[in-house]
C-alpha atoms as one frame of an Amber mdcrd trajectory, in Angstrom:
protein
   0.591  -0.196   0.235   1.757   3.951  -0.839   1.789   5.786   1.881   2.151
   9.737   1.927   3.399  12.726   3.592   1.547  14.810   4.484   2.578  18.874
   5.115   2.730  18.254   8.965   4.682  14.673   8.282   1.965  12.883   8.780
   1.735   9.610   7.624  -1.390   8.734   5.488  -1.948   5.496   4.638  -4.764
   5.987   2.136  -7.743   3.802   2.099  -7.469   0.116   0.536  -8.801  -0.414
  -2.976 -12.418  -2.136  -3.478 -12.040  -5.660  -4.553 -13.336  -6.271  -8.113
 -16.495  -7.847  -7.010 -17.151  -4.884  -4.869 -16.104  -2.452  -7.121 -18.694
  -4.107 -10.014 -21.384  -4.905  -7.947 -21.418  -0.711  -6.492 -21.580   0.156
 -10.447 -24.700  -2.034 -11.123 -26.423  -1.066  -8.052 -25.440   2.188  -9.361
 -26.916   2.002 -12.659 -29.771  -0.467 -11.685 -31.697   3.081  -9.808 -31.000
   5.284 -12.187 -33.079   5.806 -14.857 -31.590   8.216 -16.919 -27.778   7.197
 -17.168 -24.528   8.510 -16.252 -22.955  11.062 -18.573 -22.261  14.804 -18.171
 -23.819  18.359 -18.962 -23.277  19.349 -23.512 -23.266  22.654 -24.246 -24.564
  21.862 -27.221 -27.522  20.628 -25.748 -28.049  22.957 -22.794 -27.176  26.072
 -25.282 -30.074  25.144 -27.494 -32.515  24.951 -24.522 -31.445  27.953 -23.914
 -32.036  29.782 -26.826 -34.808  28.180 -27.510 -37.096  27.522 -24.462 -36.029
  30.281 -22.059 -39.196  29.944 -19.914 -38.275  26.497 -18.642 -37.436  26.045
 -15.513 -33.511  26.916 -14.222 -32.840  29.023 -17.226 -30.603  31.753 -15.306
 -28.717  28.620 -14.043 -28.161  27.394 -17.268 -27.205  30.461 -18.965 -24.124
  31.356 -15.589 -22.916  27.644 -16.651 -23.090  28.914 -20.109 -20.816  31.643
 -19.415 -18.762  29.688 -16.710 -17.777  27.318 -19.419 -16.265  29.645 -21.873
 -12.654  28.345 -22.329  -9.983  31.013 -21.945  -9.611  31.082 -25.951 -13.439
  32.474 -26.024 -14.704  29.105 -27.224 -16.065  26.032 -25.477 -16.157  22.620
 -25.676 -13.922  19.791 -25.183 -11.292  17.847 -27.684  -8.802  19.783 -30.246
 -10.334  23.058 -31.931 -12.947  21.523 -34.685 -14.549  19.575 -32.528 -14.954
  23.400 -30.631 -17.012  24.378 -33.954 -20.556  23.130 -32.985 -20.809  24.070
 -28.976 -18.749  27.226 -29.574 -21.867  27.956 -32.330 -24.705  26.897 -30.102
 -23.080  28.905 -27.389 -22.520  31.960 -28.816 -26.452  31.955 -30.431 -27.516
  31.523 -26.999 -25.824  34.274 -25.220 -26.862  36.595 -28.665 -30.335  35.717
 -28.381 -30.583  35.928 -24.943 -28.929  39.402 -24.776 -31.725  40.510 -27.434
 -34.644  39.572 -25.933 -36.750  42.704 -24.325 -36.678  40.269 -20.969 -32.993
  40.405 -20.392 -32.070  41.739 -16.623 -30.210  44.827 -16.230 -27.566  46.538
 -18.759 -25.098  45.068 -16.885 -26.324  41.380 -17.149 -26.130  42.173 -21.008
 -22.710  43.602 -21.322 -21.598  40.198 -19.654 -23.637  38.200 -22.171 -22.323
  40.705 -25.359 -18.752  40.249 -24.088 -19.198  36.272 -23.714 -20.650  36.144
 -27.335 -18.001  38.786 -28.478 -15.055  36.711 -27.766 -16.875  33.224 -29.011
 -17.215  35.357 -32.114 -12.993  35.958 -32.218 -12.701  31.984 -31.636 -15.113
  31.174 -33.850 -12.559  33.434 -36.483  -9.491  31.772 -35.169 -11.011  27.812
 -35.379  -9.790  25.931 -38.393 -10.910  27.884 -41.785 -11.141  23.705 -43.147
 -11.736  20.039 -42.289 -11.601  17.184 -41.612 -14.344  17.670 -39.813 -15.569
  15.463 -37.177 -18.153  12.673 -38.249 -20.323  13.699 -35.631 -24.935  14.180
 -35.794 -25.771  15.916 -38.959 -22.789  18.320 -38.125 -23.384  18.794 -42.266
 -26.444  20.172 -41.252 -26.186  21.573 -37.254 -23.156  24.135 -38.414 -24.220
  25.972 -41.211 -27.917  26.201 -39.340 -26.369  28.247 -36.530 -23.856  30.282
 -38.434 -27.263  31.150 -40.729 -28.686  32.317 -36.619 -25.944  33.924 -35.800
 -25.952  35.819 -38.684 -29.402  36.840 -38.568 -28.865  37.981 -35.094 -25.662
  40.147 -35.614 -28.353  42.188 -38.467 -30.868  43.010 -35.584 -30.419  46.688
 -35.094 -30.119  46.186 -31.229 -26.994  44.440 -31.710 -25.204  47.176 -32.849
 -25.772  49.000 -29.834 -24.726  45.990 -27.351 -21.316  46.402 -25.839 -18.308
  45.011 -27.558 -20.179  43.623 -30.504 -21.075  47.115 -32.014 -18.261  46.605
 -34.395 -18.950  42.739 -34.990 -22.128  43.232 -35.921 -20.956  46.704 -38.206
 -18.160  44.094 -39.762 -17.486  41.077 -41.866 -19.626  37.918 -41.048 -18.251
  34.373 -39.169 -18.733  32.335 -42.683 -19.307  29.100 -42.765 -16.088  27.105
 -42.879 -15.385  25.147 -46.080 -16.188  21.612 -45.928 -19.922  22.742 -45.063
 -22.701  23.867 -47.640 -23.867  27.086 -46.537 -27.365  26.249 -47.546 -27.512
  22.348 -46.457 -29.998  23.071 -44.015 -32.307  24.288 -45.858 -32.360  21.711
 -48.868 -32.858  18.948 -45.359 -35.878  21.169 -44.581 -37.345  21.040 -48.298
 -36.882  17.429 -48.252 -39.035  16.935 -45.151 -42.046  18.709 -46.067 -43.882
  15.759 -46.345 -42.740  13.805 -43.678 -39.500  14.214 -41.568 -37.085  10.596
 -41.437 -36.907   9.219 -38.541 -33.308   9.431 -38.465 -33.617  13.229 -38.070
 -35.763  13.234 -34.968 -32.528  13.770 -33.032 -31.235  16.152 -34.698 -34.884
  18.100 -35.547 -33.154  21.877 -34.059 -31.449  21.879 -37.637 -34.500  21.788
 -39.826 -36.997  23.329 -37.357 -37.084  26.938 -38.213 -38.484  25.770 -42.192
 -41.346  23.082 -40.976 -44.155  23.310 -38.761 -44.653  22.053 -35.202 -46.474
  18.834 -37.004 -44.102  17.989 -39.033 -42.687  15.619 -36.080 -44.571  14.815
 -32.824 -42.815  14.616 -29.168 -45.351  12.728 -27.796 -43.364  10.107 -26.142
 -41.222  12.823 -24.400 -38.180  14.307 -25.846 -38.352  14.083 -29.646 -35.454
  11.764 -29.982 -34.365  11.613 -27.153 -32.231  15.122 -27.546 -33.198  17.873
 -25.501 -32.259  20.523 -28.283 -34.817  18.914 -30.702 -37.291  19.267 -28.087
 -36.745  22.488 -27.723 -36.783  23.407 -31.601 -40.162  21.857 -31.789 -41.043
  23.320 -28.506 -40.628  26.804 -30.378 -42.739  25.325 -33.599 -45.907  24.926
 -31.547 -48.281  26.659 -29.779 -48.864  26.348 -25.871 -51.096  22.677 -25.819
 -51.509  19.513 -23.809 -48.752  17.937 -26.615 -46.525  21.027 -25.870 -46.924
  20.725 -22.050 -45.903  17.495 -22.273 -42.728  17.940 -24.101 -41.954  20.795
 -21.429 -42.884  18.637 -18.566 -40.343  16.004 -20.064 -37.854  18.418 -20.137
 -38.350  19.547 -16.519 -37.463  15.808 -15.347 -34.211  15.627 -17.142 -33.147
  19.004 -16.033 -34.017  17.613 -12.807 -32.373  14.764 -12.933 -28.619  16.764
 -15.005 -28.654  19.360 -12.413 -30.954  21.832 -14.828 -28.677  21.042 -17.349
 -29.158  18.735 -20.431 -26.533  16.078 -21.723 -26.396  14.900 -25.814 -29.312
  12.086 -25.085 -31.330  11.272 -22.629 -31.986   8.579 -20.990 -29.499   6.455
 -22.249 -30.472   3.449 -20.401 -30.492   0.936 -22.940 -26.857   2.065 -24.298
 -25.180   1.893 -20.770 -26.681  -1.012 -19.573 -26.148  -3.207 -22.899 -21.775
  -1.700 -22.727 -21.499  -2.133 -18.958 -22.762  -5.736 -19.037 -20.354  -6.509
 -22.096 -17.488  -5.208 -20.242 -18.168  -7.470 -17.221 -19.060  -9.929 -19.407
 -14.992  -9.777 -20.012 -14.103 -10.887 -16.670 -16.762 -13.156 -16.346 -19.764
 -11.272 -14.338 -19.798 -11.494 -10.894 -22.122 -13.178  -8.664 -23.619 -10.509
  -6.735 -24.145  -8.734 -10.118 -26.029 -12.305 -12.518 -29.198 -10.869 -11.691
 -29.338  -7.668 -11.830 -27.551  -7.863 -15.371 -29.621 -11.152 -16.864 -32.914
  -8.647 -15.638 -31.095  -6.362 -18.065 -30.693  -8.386 -21.510 -34.291 -10.067
 -21.612 -35.751  -6.122 -20.656 -34.226  -5.148 -23.535 -33.859  -7.689 -26.102
 -36.388  -6.993 -28.727 -37.805  -8.849 -32.081 -38.615  -6.001 -33.714 -34.633
  -4.525 -33.074 -33.417  -2.377 -29.749 -33.426   1.086 -30.325 -30.918   3.283
 -27.784 -33.532   5.720 -26.529 -36.961   6.272 -26.794 -37.771   8.657 -29.949
 -34.867   6.380 -31.541 -35.449   4.428 -34.801 -33.948   0.774 -34.135 -29.709
   0.507 -34.695 -27.835  -2.382 -35.488 -25.391  -1.500 -33.085 -27.332  -1.805
 -30.035 -29.925  -4.880 -31.623 -26.207  -6.615 -31.626 -24.877  -5.173 -28.315
 -28.850  -7.168 -27.046 -28.297 -10.295 -28.906 -23.645 -10.751 -27.111 -25.513
  -9.992 -23.669 -28.234 -12.237 -23.530 -25.718 -15.183 -24.535 -22.752 -14.273
 -22.202 -24.971 -13.920 -19.879 -26.738 -17.243 -20.364 -30.232 -16.350 -21.726
 -29.362 -16.321 -25.492 -32.142 -14.758 -27.862 -32.777 -15.081 -31.271 -30.101
 -13.064 -33.464 -32.927 -12.649 -36.414 -33.067  -8.963 -35.688 -30.011  -7.764
 -37.192 -31.508  -9.000 -40.294 -33.306  -5.697 -41.144 -29.961  -4.341 -41.388
 -28.014  -6.208 -43.408 -26.213  -4.432 -46.635 -24.567  -7.770 -48.297 -21.248
  -7.300 -47.104 -21.771  -5.804 -43.633 -24.566  -4.094 -41.038 -26.041  -0.731
 -41.541 -25.963   0.595 -38.012 -29.225   1.799 -39.208 -31.865   2.467 -42.509
 -30.579   5.543 -44.162 -27.168   5.475 -42.602 -24.151   7.660 -44.267 -21.186
   6.480 -43.217 -20.752   2.642 -41.766 -19.771   1.659 -38.392 -17.087  -0.362
 -37.786 -17.850  -1.021 -33.824 -21.611  -1.763 -34.701 -20.025  -4.634 -37.698
 -17.732  -5.268 -34.801 -20.196  -5.691 -32.440 -22.158  -7.563 -34.742 -20.313
 -10.190 -35.322 -19.410 -11.012 -32.066 -22.967 -11.884 -31.088 -23.423 -14.017
 -33.850 -20.119 -15.703 -33.410 -21.270 -15.516 -28.826 -25.142 -17.041 -30.206
 -23.561 -20.086 -32.538 -21.698 -20.849 -29.622 -24.684 -21.448 -27.011 -26.495
 -22.749 -29.541 -24.508 -25.198 -31.571 -27.329 -25.958 -34.008 -27.482 -21.995
 -35.063 -23.565 -21.945 -35.800 -23.183 -22.854 -38.937 -26.617 -20.615 -40.198
 -25.119 -17.297 -39.695 -20.943 -18.011 -40.669 -21.536 -16.692 -44.704 -22.458
 -13.333 -42.621 -19.814 -13.718 -40.341 -17.175 -14.412 -42.861 -18.358 -11.462
 -44.709 -18.463  -9.052 -41.796 -15.424 -10.647 -41.195 -13.249  -9.332 -44.020
 -15.552  -5.976 -43.976 -13.661  -4.864 -41.342 -10.142  -6.630 -41.901 -10.668
  -4.397 -45.285 -11.101  -0.925 -42.711  -7.956  -1.330 -40.856  -4.812   1.055
 -41.325  -1.972   1.076 -39.756  -2.377  -1.446 -37.214  -5.511   0.424 -35.827
  -9.397   1.255 -37.189 -11.245   4.420 -36.245 -15.044   4.667 -36.297 -17.519
   7.230 -36.278 -19.268   6.861 -32.788 -16.120   7.298 -30.945 -12.761   9.924
 -31.024 -10.163   7.429 -30.685  -9.207   4.085 -31.969  -8.002   2.929 -29.357
 -12.360   2.110 -28.639 -12.787   0.796 -32.596  -9.622  -0.851 -32.300 -10.514
  -2.835 -28.709 -13.975  -3.920 -30.333 -12.316  -5.265 -34.134  -9.291  -6.703
 -32.295 -12.573  -9.057 -30.194 -14.531  -9.696 -32.707 -11.992 -10.936 -35.167
 -10.377 -13.097 -32.385 -13.469 -14.257 -31.074 -14.260 -15.625 -34.957 -11.039
 -16.436 -36.489 -10.249 -17.064 -39.762  -8.311 -15.874 -42.951  -6.354 -12.903
 -42.578  -7.288 -12.683 -38.654  -3.748 -13.058 -36.894  -1.856 -11.456 -39.442
  -4.519  -8.300 -38.237  -4.633  -8.903 -34.916  -0.727  -8.864 -34.825  -0.422
  -5.899 -36.397  -2.632  -3.921 -33.679  -0.739  -5.207 -30.860   2.253  -3.730
 -32.707   0.017  -0.343 -32.994  -0.992  -0.468 -29.130   3.028  -1.157 -28.177
   4.276   1.354 -29.907   1.764   4.139 -29.374   2.631   4.360 -25.305   3.035
   7.540 -23.588   5.761   7.786 -21.445   3.870   7.921 -18.364   2.460   4.441
 -19.058  -1.144   5.378 -20.383  -2.210   6.188 -24.165  -4.576   8.073 -26.002
  -5.434  10.179 -29.488  -5.154  13.683 -27.715  -3.171  13.007 -24.152  -3.154
  10.006 -22.078  -6.810   8.977 -20.895  -8.042   6.094 -18.484 -10.405   4.892
 -20.676  -8.027   4.621 -23.840  -5.961   3.105 -21.559  -8.271   0.101 -20.309
  -9.132  -0.172 -24.016  -5.176  -1.196 -24.806  -4.414  -2.737 -22.548  -7.502
  -5.148 -23.478  -6.222  -5.682 -26.723  -3.051  -6.534 -25.275  -4.470  -9.045
 -22.820  -7.032 -10.705 -25.559  -4.545 -11.748 -27.619  -2.092 -15.230 -26.372
   0.627 -14.775 -29.061   1.205 -10.986 -27.553   2.330 -11.687 -23.819   5.718
 -13.903 -25.818   6.406  -9.560 -27.686   9.852  -8.414 -26.239   8.300  -5.667
 -23.650   4.722  -6.596 -23.307   5.237  -7.342 -18.892   6.709  -4.262 -18.972
   4.053  -1.998 -20.687   1.379  -4.001 -18.627   3.247  -2.911 -15.336   3.221
   0.748 -16.817  -0.470   0.741 -17.756  -1.299  -0.633 -14.384   0.374   1.794
 -12.175  -0.804   4.463 -14.949  -5.183   3.310 -14.329  -4.051   3.034 -10.312
  -4.337   6.352 -10.059  -7.039   6.948 -12.203  -9.687   4.581 -11.603 -11.986
   6.413  -8.864 -16.278   6.572  -9.483 -15.520  10.055  -8.925 -12.437  10.657
 -11.302 -13.446  13.034 -14.642 -12.799  11.510 -18.116 -12.291  13.264 -21.513
 -14.931  13.168 -23.933 -14.268  10.969 -26.459 -17.618   9.433 -27.580 -19.441
  11.085 -30.830 -22.474  12.506 -30.975 -23.698  15.855 -32.029 -20.710  16.672
 -29.780 -18.474  15.137 -27.719 -19.624  13.076 -24.241 -18.643  11.163 -21.923
 -20.678   8.240 -21.043 -19.354   8.075 -17.318 -20.805   4.598 -16.097 -19.597
   2.731 -19.270 -16.013   4.001 -19.119 -15.923   3.011 -14.974 -16.730  -0.452
 -16.280 -13.952  -0.124 -19.146 -11.610   0.657 -16.419 -12.041  -1.310 -13.553
 -12.587  -4.647 -15.485  -9.039  -3.465 -17.146  -7.578  -3.796 -14.267  -9.431
  -6.761 -13.215  -8.034  -8.581 -16.253  -4.615  -7.273 -16.019  -4.286  -8.563
 -12.490  -4.792 -11.734 -13.651  -3.006 -11.610 -16.931  -0.048 -10.167 -15.377
  -0.553 -12.823 -12.510  -0.397 -15.980 -15.007   3.060 -14.989 -15.498   6.183
 -15.698 -13.603   8.788 -12.006 -13.881  11.162 -14.542 -15.958   8.402 -15.840
 -17.883   7.471 -13.288 -20.108   9.630 -10.465 -21.808
């Protein structure tokens, strides 16, 4: 146990870390009592609610939080500059609109809003003028929509009279960066005049100003599981029973997240599937088995699984439901996946523009695990498994894989490596070896891994890659690399640790319970994996 010295030379012995089984039980209990899911608030979503529904209870607190989230360079958001484009646009538009409202508080309050908005506009000019832009949800619609909204607000006469904003209102306007079509949001809206496709419900705010409130219906609560989409829908409608239900749904979400709003709500299905799959990698502790089996049973849907109410069924959540039912001993039919078959791989959802490697890795794992639990059905799914394997192999680059649902290649690579090892077949061993080489070569000096600097989450994925392949333990430096990783994870695994946002929705977000599951299972696998090798047995 590590001892620490305080300033008065008192020796402090930190509490012993919980055993893995206890950590897992605590995590499952936390999830089981939370109907919404553990995720940080979103600048983008919260700013859209501030802009579009100022009458919602808690508006002043949200506005203060938004001001506090501005970074020293004037931008908002997490990650590299290109990821901060959309949250900065959302915040600037919200602050401008609030400053221009007749009921905005005293002149001093307007001055602060104007100063923050001016700082954001200056930051937008400093952000990269061209891509590649992140493959986040509907970025091609939301970015030009918000630029149009900001420029419309700058055109208003009152803007020129506001402190800090007068020169900006009279000068050149921020332009849509290269790689975006300035009228794309209007073009998409025109296509939706006779009906809005389900895949656009989650990002409805980007086209809402051009459609009537009857174009979609938020009867079940949040439209497309999105606070921003719901707020935009409310802004197009008169007060009636449906709008009252939607406002009430927003208020409930706000109460769960301290008055703020996440990228999507609830994420209960998504969270429970991914956490269960992570725990199954170590063998689900006995204290958790009843709960995770209940989750799997309740989530599986023969019509396909939706990641959240208001979303379309998708191959990723459906595959994970099939996978966890097999891994927890209650296998269910993988037939719902057939709706997403595209000839060589699975579409993540119908109408998808770009394919998802991790969704296909999950589908491959699901079909393999189901075949093992139901041997009589194993051969029937072999052709699809082989085609998905080949599709994944063709998309490996430099030893790694990347995916549209996560910024880090360590996540996508761990998913693909695990699926390929489970399935096997031609080309698999070479691809896995290349992935192991990439991981061994990319560790940071502090023992972590990470695309933008080391993180505990990405380190957990890297550890799992190195431990998944039995051949990796014969590689020079393997043990030392994992020992350094273990030391890094030991300092970053606490329940209250703040994890950088790496997951893709409209902007970056961090599903904290899922990240906790990856970290605690990686630490347990590391303890077991290194324990199998004596000091002299592995290089």
